[in-house]
Amino acid sequence: MPETSLIAIAVGLLYLAALSCVYRILLTYRTTQGAIAWIISLIGLPYVAVPLFLLFGRSRFGGYVRARRMGDAALTDLMNYFEQQTTSLSQPDSEPFGDELQVLCKLGRQPFTSNNHCTLLKDGEATFEALFDAMENARHYILLEFYIIRSDKVGQRIKSILKRKLGEGVQVWLLYDDIGSVWLPRTYLKELDSAGARVASFGKGNIRRRRFQINFRNHRKLLVCDGNTGFVGGINLGDEYLGTAMDQEPWRDTHCCITGPAVIGLQLAWLEDWNWASSEFPELNWHPSLASSGDHQVLVLPTGPADTYETCALFFLNCINNARTRIWIASPYFVPDFQIMNALQLAALRGVDVRIIIPEKSDNRLIRIAAYSYLVQACQAGVGIYRYQPGFMHQKVILVDDRYAAVGTANLDNRSMRLNFEITAITASQTFVTEVTSMLEEDLAQSRLMTQSDYQDRSIAFRLGCRAVRLLAPLL
């Protein structure tokens, strides 16, 4: 066959692939701007755009939703059982359980539960001390799910505890993200596997299901012991969370410990992910236990690209739109889409105290630069953007009025809204809200309020750079 004919066939197949991608975009797109950008690229530069679309263009995590909630009757039965078991523990019609929180129950298919106790863990030292203690006291099983696991001092301590507990007959299941933990030595995992732990990667554990979906990541960070004690928040398993990060700068993060029926919600989220990665369904404790002290109302809200709705984005919008007196948000990455930015502006214009705490120093220089491009919009409406000064702030915390607070893994960026699997614990308790308020007030006292001049007085090259990087936000 002549060479020209082979080239013509190759070009024809390439354009057929491009048209197939366009067809998929038209059926599934979520934002008009993104769809138009992809279509123009696929038609104009198919040899570049087709491979990029296969890697980064998908907006839904295919297959997971069927494995999780449609195709697996056992998981559905467990979720229904959890809802039935906690009906007597929830308070759906009382303040602060209005429509704004009930809609979150529908999004996450989990109930608000009472008789919980949430302990706010303000830094890595307090968090790891509590994590180690909970694992040491586990009697039946330990479930771990972390975006990043390192083989440093913290990682070695975790491994040591897990191996010892396995020797005592405690079962261990460890789920990690292969992108976040890309530098984790295979020997670390083999040691745990040899000791009897069940280990799985969220991406590589089910490679047949995961084809062309490497842009999606499991960003969750949770631990459950015996179905009675659970942890969730922004802290991964690494030494940097003990206080040092880039250039030995202090690392600021927040986690929380939960006891009570809400732990079953964390366990359900873990089981959904584990079932996806390994196609296994371990037997666990599904009988909610009441906390020995405290009466905190808690909702566990898992979010991700397999959801029917854009659950994470809707969660943020729900919080912002229903804030009455204040909404304070701490996030290491601030690259909101136009919906979130508009909601923040509207909240400030109606008199709500809107404050966004972001780090002065960051582990992602591009996202740090992109945040400057929002300053004019924010300042004109009265939205306060504060740069935390002492070091890298990595916490993900939301405070709404004096009514409820949330601690979790979701950032104010496109990746958390649409590409990452995230999880958040929402607590409606005056005691817990007061603790979160004091914590954020301390952070604000160590932060600098940014002004329009921080952006407008910079060079034209810097401003153009900020705007250009902002365009790349969906890929960062």
mmCIF file with all atom_site columns, C-alpha atoms in Angstrom, residues 7-111:
data_model
loop_
_atom_site.group_PDB
_atom_site.id
_atom_site.type_symbol
_atom_site.label_atom_id
_atom_site.label_alt_id
_atom_site.label_comp_id
_atom_site.label_asym_id
_atom_site.label_entity_id
_atom_site.label_seq_id
_atom_site.pdbx_PDB_ins_code
_atom_site.Cartn_x
_atom_site.Cartn_y
_atom_site.Cartn_z
_atom_site.occupancy
_atom_site.B_iso_or_equiv
_atom_site.pdbx_formal_charge
_atom_site.auth_seq_id
_atom_site.auth_comp_id
_atom_site.auth_asym_id
_atom_site.auth_atom_id
_atom_site.pdbx_PDB_model_num
ATOM 1   C CA . ILE A 1 7   ? -1.062  8.581  5.869  1.00 0.00 ? 7   ILE A CA 1
ATOM 2   C CA . ALA A 1 8   ? -4.577  9.273  4.592  1.00 0.00 ? 8   ALA A CA 1
ATOM 3   C CA . ILE A 1 9   ? -5.963  6.330  6.586  1.00 0.00 ? 9   ILE A CA 1
ATOM 4   C CA . ALA A 1 10  ? -4.133  7.482  9.731  1.00 0.00 ? 10  ALA A CA 1
ATOM 5   C CA . VAL A 1 11  ? -5.461  11.031 9.338  1.00 0.00 ? 11  VAL A CA 1
ATOM 6   C CA . GLY A 1 12  ? -8.962  9.712  8.724  1.00 0.00 ? 12  GLY A CA 1
ATOM 7   C CA . LEU A 1 13  ? -8.847  7.552  11.853 1.00 0.00 ? 13  LEU A CA 1
ATOM 8   C CA . LEU A 1 14  ? -7.539  10.510 13.849 1.00 0.00 ? 14  LEU A CA 1
ATOM 9   C CA . TYR A 1 15  ? -10.458 12.684 12.786 1.00 0.00 ? 15  TYR A CA 1
ATOM 10  C CA . LEU A 1 16  ? -12.896 9.856  13.497 1.00 0.00 ? 16  LEU A CA 1
ATOM 11  C CA . ALA A 1 17  ? -11.426 9.697  17.021 1.00 0.00 ? 17  ALA A CA 1
ATOM 12  C CA . ALA A 1 18  ? -11.789 13.477 17.296 1.00 0.00 ? 18  ALA A CA 1
ATOM 13  C CA . LEU A 1 19  ? -15.426 13.296 16.190 1.00 0.00 ? 19  LEU A CA 1
ATOM 14  C CA . SER A 1 20  ? -16.028 10.519 18.717 1.00 0.00 ? 20  SER A CA 1
ATOM 15  C CA . CYS A 1 21  ? -14.623 12.774 21.428 1.00 0.00 ? 21  CYS A CA 1
ATOM 16  C CA . VAL A 1 22  ? -16.822 15.661 20.245 1.00 0.00 ? 22  VAL A CA 1
ATOM 17  C CA . TYR A 1 23  ? -19.840 13.336 20.380 1.00 0.00 ? 23  TYR A CA 1
ATOM 18  C CA . ARG A 1 24  ? -18.996 12.430 23.968 1.00 0.00 ? 24  ARG A CA 1
ATOM 19  C CA . ILE A 1 25  ? -18.541 16.095 24.904 1.00 0.00 ? 25  ILE A CA 1
ATOM 20  C CA . LEU A 1 26  ? -21.932 17.054 23.486 1.00 0.00 ? 26  LEU A CA 1
ATOM 21  C CA . LEU A 1 27  ? -23.603 14.311 25.517 1.00 0.00 ? 27  LEU A CA 1
ATOM 22  C CA . THR A 1 28  ? -21.850 14.955 28.822 1.00 0.00 ? 28  THR A CA 1
ATOM 23  C CA . TYR A 1 29  ? -20.457 18.524 29.057 1.00 0.00 ? 29  TYR A CA 1
ATOM 24  C CA . ARG A 1 30  ? -21.036 20.487 32.246 1.00 0.00 ? 30  ARG A CA 1
ATOM 25  C CA . THR A 1 31  ? -19.736 23.919 31.295 1.00 0.00 ? 31  THR A CA 1
ATOM 26  C CA . THR A 1 32  ? -20.267 25.608 27.948 1.00 0.00 ? 32  THR A CA 1
ATOM 27  C CA . GLN A 1 33  ? -16.854 27.283 27.976 1.00 0.00 ? 33  GLN A CA 1
ATOM 28  C CA . GLY A 1 34  ? -15.033 24.016 28.546 1.00 0.00 ? 34  GLY A CA 1
ATOM 29  C CA . ALA A 1 35  ? -17.029 22.204 25.881 1.00 0.00 ? 35  ALA A CA 1
ATOM 30  C CA . ILE A 1 36  ? -16.356 24.880 23.259 1.00 0.00 ? 36  ILE A CA 1
ATOM 31  C CA . ALA A 1 37  ? -12.639 24.931 24.059 1.00 0.00 ? 37  ALA A CA 1
ATOM 32  C CA . TRP A 1 38  ? -12.360 21.156 23.696 1.00 0.00 ? 38  TRP A CA 1
ATOM 33  C CA . ILE A 1 39  ? -14.396 21.025 20.461 1.00 0.00 ? 39  ILE A CA 1
ATOM 34  C CA . ILE A 1 40  ? -12.317 23.767 18.791 1.00 0.00 ? 40  ILE A CA 1
ATOM 35  C CA . SER A 1 41  ? -9.096  22.015 19.854 1.00 0.00 ? 41  SER A CA 1
ATOM 36  C CA . LEU A 1 42  ? -10.268 18.594 18.691 1.00 0.00 ? 42  LEU A CA 1
ATOM 37  C CA . ILE A 1 43  ? -11.254 19.871 15.263 1.00 0.00 ? 43  ILE A CA 1
ATOM 38  C CA . GLY A 1 44  ? -8.296  22.211 14.783 1.00 0.00 ? 44  GLY A CA 1
ATOM 39  C CA . LEU A 1 45  ? -5.473  20.189 16.371 1.00 0.00 ? 45  LEU A CA 1
ATOM 40  C CA . PRO A 1 46  ? -6.723  16.592 16.680 1.00 0.00 ? 46  PRO A CA 1
ATOM 41  C CA . TYR A 1 47  ? -3.243  15.061 16.926 1.00 0.00 ? 47  TYR A CA 1
ATOM 42  C CA . VAL A 1 48  ? -2.670  17.062 20.118 1.00 0.00 ? 48  VAL A CA 1
ATOM 43  C CA . ALA A 1 49  ? -6.208  17.326 21.497 1.00 0.00 ? 49  ALA A CA 1
ATOM 44  C CA . VAL A 1 50  ? -7.320  13.688 21.173 1.00 0.00 ? 50  VAL A CA 1
ATOM 45  C CA . PRO A 1 51  ? -4.651  12.255 23.514 1.00 0.00 ? 51  PRO A CA 1
ATOM 46  C CA . LEU A 1 52  ? -5.112  15.182 25.915 1.00 0.00 ? 52  LEU A CA 1
ATOM 47  C CA . PHE A 1 53  ? -8.875  14.660 25.954 1.00 0.00 ? 53  PHE A CA 1
ATOM 48  C CA . LEU A 1 54  ? -8.474  10.968 26.717 1.00 0.00 ? 54  LEU A CA 1
ATOM 49  C CA . LEU A 1 55  ? -6.273  11.861 29.686 1.00 0.00 ? 55  LEU A CA 1
ATOM 50  C CA . PHE A 1 56  ? -7.868  15.076 30.983 1.00 0.00 ? 56  PHE A CA 1
ATOM 51  C CA . GLY A 1 57  ? -11.162 15.711 29.215 1.00 0.00 ? 57  GLY A CA 1
ATOM 52  C CA . ARG A 1 58  ? -13.544 13.375 30.964 1.00 0.00 ? 58  ARG A CA 1
ATOM 53  C CA . SER A 1 59  ? -15.934 14.948 33.453 1.00 0.00 ? 59  SER A CA 1
ATOM 54  C CA . ARG A 1 60  ? -17.403 11.768 34.934 1.00 0.00 ? 60  ARG A CA 1
ATOM 55  C CA . PHE A 1 61  ? -15.636 8.845  36.573 1.00 0.00 ? 61  PHE A CA 1
ATOM 56  C CA . GLY A 1 62  ? -17.129 6.071  34.454 1.00 0.00 ? 62  GLY A CA 1
ATOM 57  C CA . GLY A 1 63  ? -18.219 2.814  36.068 1.00 0.00 ? 63  GLY A CA 1
ATOM 58  C CA . TYR A 1 64  ? -17.797 3.844  39.699 1.00 0.00 ? 64  TYR A CA 1
ATOM 59  C CA . VAL A 1 65  ? -21.368 5.009  40.167 1.00 0.00 ? 65  VAL A CA 1
ATOM 60  C CA . ARG A 1 66  ? -22.708 1.707  38.889 1.00 0.00 ? 66  ARG A CA 1
ATOM 61  C CA . ALA A 1 67  ? -20.337 -0.300 41.077 1.00 0.00 ? 67  ALA A CA 1
ATOM 62  C CA . ARG A 1 68  ? -21.121 1.878  44.073 1.00 0.00 ? 68  ARG A CA 1
ATOM 63  C CA . ARG A 1 69  ? -24.847 2.567  44.097 1.00 0.00 ? 69  ARG A CA 1
ATOM 64  C CA . MET A 1 70  ? -26.563 0.954  41.143 1.00 0.00 ? 70  MET A CA 1
ATOM 65  C CA . GLY A 1 71  ? -24.831 -2.307 40.450 1.00 0.00 ? 71  GLY A CA 1
ATOM 66  C CA . ASP A 1 72  ? -24.073 -3.423 43.990 1.00 0.00 ? 72  ASP A CA 1
ATOM 67  C CA . ALA A 1 73  ? -27.207 -4.314 45.920 1.00 0.00 ? 73  ALA A CA 1
ATOM 68  C CA . ALA A 1 74  ? -25.207 -4.990 49.083 1.00 0.00 ? 74  ALA A CA 1
ATOM 69  C CA . LEU A 1 75  ? -23.913 -1.392 49.224 1.00 0.00 ? 75  LEU A CA 1
ATOM 70  C CA . THR A 1 76  ? -27.395 -0.029 48.601 1.00 0.00 ? 76  THR A CA 1
ATOM 71  C CA . ASP A 1 77  ? -28.772 -2.242 51.363 1.00 0.00 ? 77  ASP A CA 1
ATOM 72  C CA . LEU A 1 78  ? -26.111 -0.966 53.768 1.00 0.00 ? 78  LEU A CA 1
ATOM 73  C CA . MET A 1 79  ? -26.927 2.664  52.960 1.00 0.00 ? 79  MET A CA 1
ATOM 74  C CA . ASN A 1 80  ? -30.625 2.006  53.487 1.00 0.00 ? 80  ASN A CA 1
ATOM 75  C CA . TYR A 1 81  ? -29.853 0.197  56.741 1.00 0.00 ? 81  TYR A CA 1
ATOM 76  C CA . PHE A 1 82  ? -27.775 3.138  57.976 1.00 0.00 ? 82  PHE A CA 1
ATOM 77  C CA . GLU A 1 83  ? -30.592 5.576  57.204 1.00 0.00 ? 83  GLU A CA 1
ATOM 78  C CA . GLN A 1 84  ? -33.117 3.369  59.016 1.00 0.00 ? 84  GLN A CA 1
ATOM 79  C CA . GLN A 1 85  ? -30.872 2.832  62.033 1.00 0.00 ? 85  GLN A CA 1
ATOM 80  C CA . THR A 1 86  ? -30.285 6.553  62.510 1.00 0.00 ? 86  THR A CA 1
ATOM 81  C CA . THR A 1 87  ? -33.811 7.805  61.919 1.00 0.00 ? 87  THR A CA 1
ATOM 82  C CA . SER A 1 88  ? -34.424 8.041  65.652 1.00 0.00 ? 88  SER A CA 1
ATOM 83  C CA . LEU A 1 89  ? -31.134 9.877  66.094 1.00 0.00 ? 89  LEU A CA 1
ATOM 84  C CA . SER A 1 90  ? -31.644 12.621 63.525 1.00 0.00 ? 90  SER A CA 1
ATOM 85  C CA . GLN A 1 91  ? -33.549 15.879 63.921 1.00 0.00 ? 91  GLN A CA 1
ATOM 86  C CA . PRO A 1 92  ? -34.652 16.808 60.385 1.00 0.00 ? 92  PRO A CA 1
ATOM 87  C CA . ASP A 1 93  ? -37.220 19.434 61.298 1.00 0.00 ? 93  ASP A CA 1
ATOM 88  C CA . SER A 1 94  ? -35.457 21.429 63.996 1.00 0.00 ? 94  SER A CA 1
ATOM 89  C CA . GLU A 1 95  ? -33.001 24.334 63.849 1.00 0.00 ? 95  GLU A CA 1
ATOM 90  C CA . PRO A 1 96  ? -30.347 24.263 62.515 1.00 0.00 ? 96  PRO A CA 1
ATOM 91  C CA . PHE A 1 97  ? -31.652 21.328 60.440 1.00 0.00 ? 97  PHE A CA 1
ATOM 92  C CA . GLY A 1 98  ? -33.441 23.420 57.834 1.00 0.00 ? 98  GLY A CA 1
ATOM 93  C CA . ASP A 1 99  ? -33.722 22.790 54.128 1.00 0.00 ? 99  ASP A CA 1
ATOM 94  C CA . GLU A 1 100 ? -30.140 23.933 53.544 1.00 0.00 ? 100 GLU A CA 1
ATOM 95  C CA . LEU A 1 101 ? -28.762 20.964 55.471 1.00 0.00 ? 101 LEU A CA 1
ATOM 96  C CA . GLN A 1 102 ? -31.430 18.467 54.475 1.00 0.00 ? 102 GLN A CA 1
ATOM 97  C CA . VAL A 1 103 ? -30.516 18.960 50.830 1.00 0.00 ? 103 VAL A CA 1
ATOM 98  C CA . LEU A 1 104 ? -26.983 17.844 51.701 1.00 0.00 ? 104 LEU A CA 1
ATOM 99  C CA . CYS A 1 105 ? -28.403 14.637 53.173 1.00 0.00 ? 105 CYS A CA 1
ATOM 100 C CA . LYS A 1 106 ? -30.057 13.970 49.819 1.00 0.00 ? 106 LYS A CA 1
ATOM 101 C CA . LEU A 1 107 ? -26.870 14.736 47.908 1.00 0.00 ? 107 LEU A CA 1
ATOM 102 C CA . GLY A 1 108 ? -24.759 12.387 50.015 1.00 0.00 ? 108 GLY A CA 1
ATOM 103 C CA . ARG A 1 109 ? -27.457 9.821  50.714 1.00 0.00 ? 109 ARG A CA 1
ATOM 104 C CA . GLN A 1 110 ? -26.512 9.969  54.363 1.00 0.00 ? 110 GLN A CA 1
ATOM 105 C CA . PRO A 1 111 ? -28.482 11.300 57.345 1.00 0.00 ? 111 PRO A CA 1
#
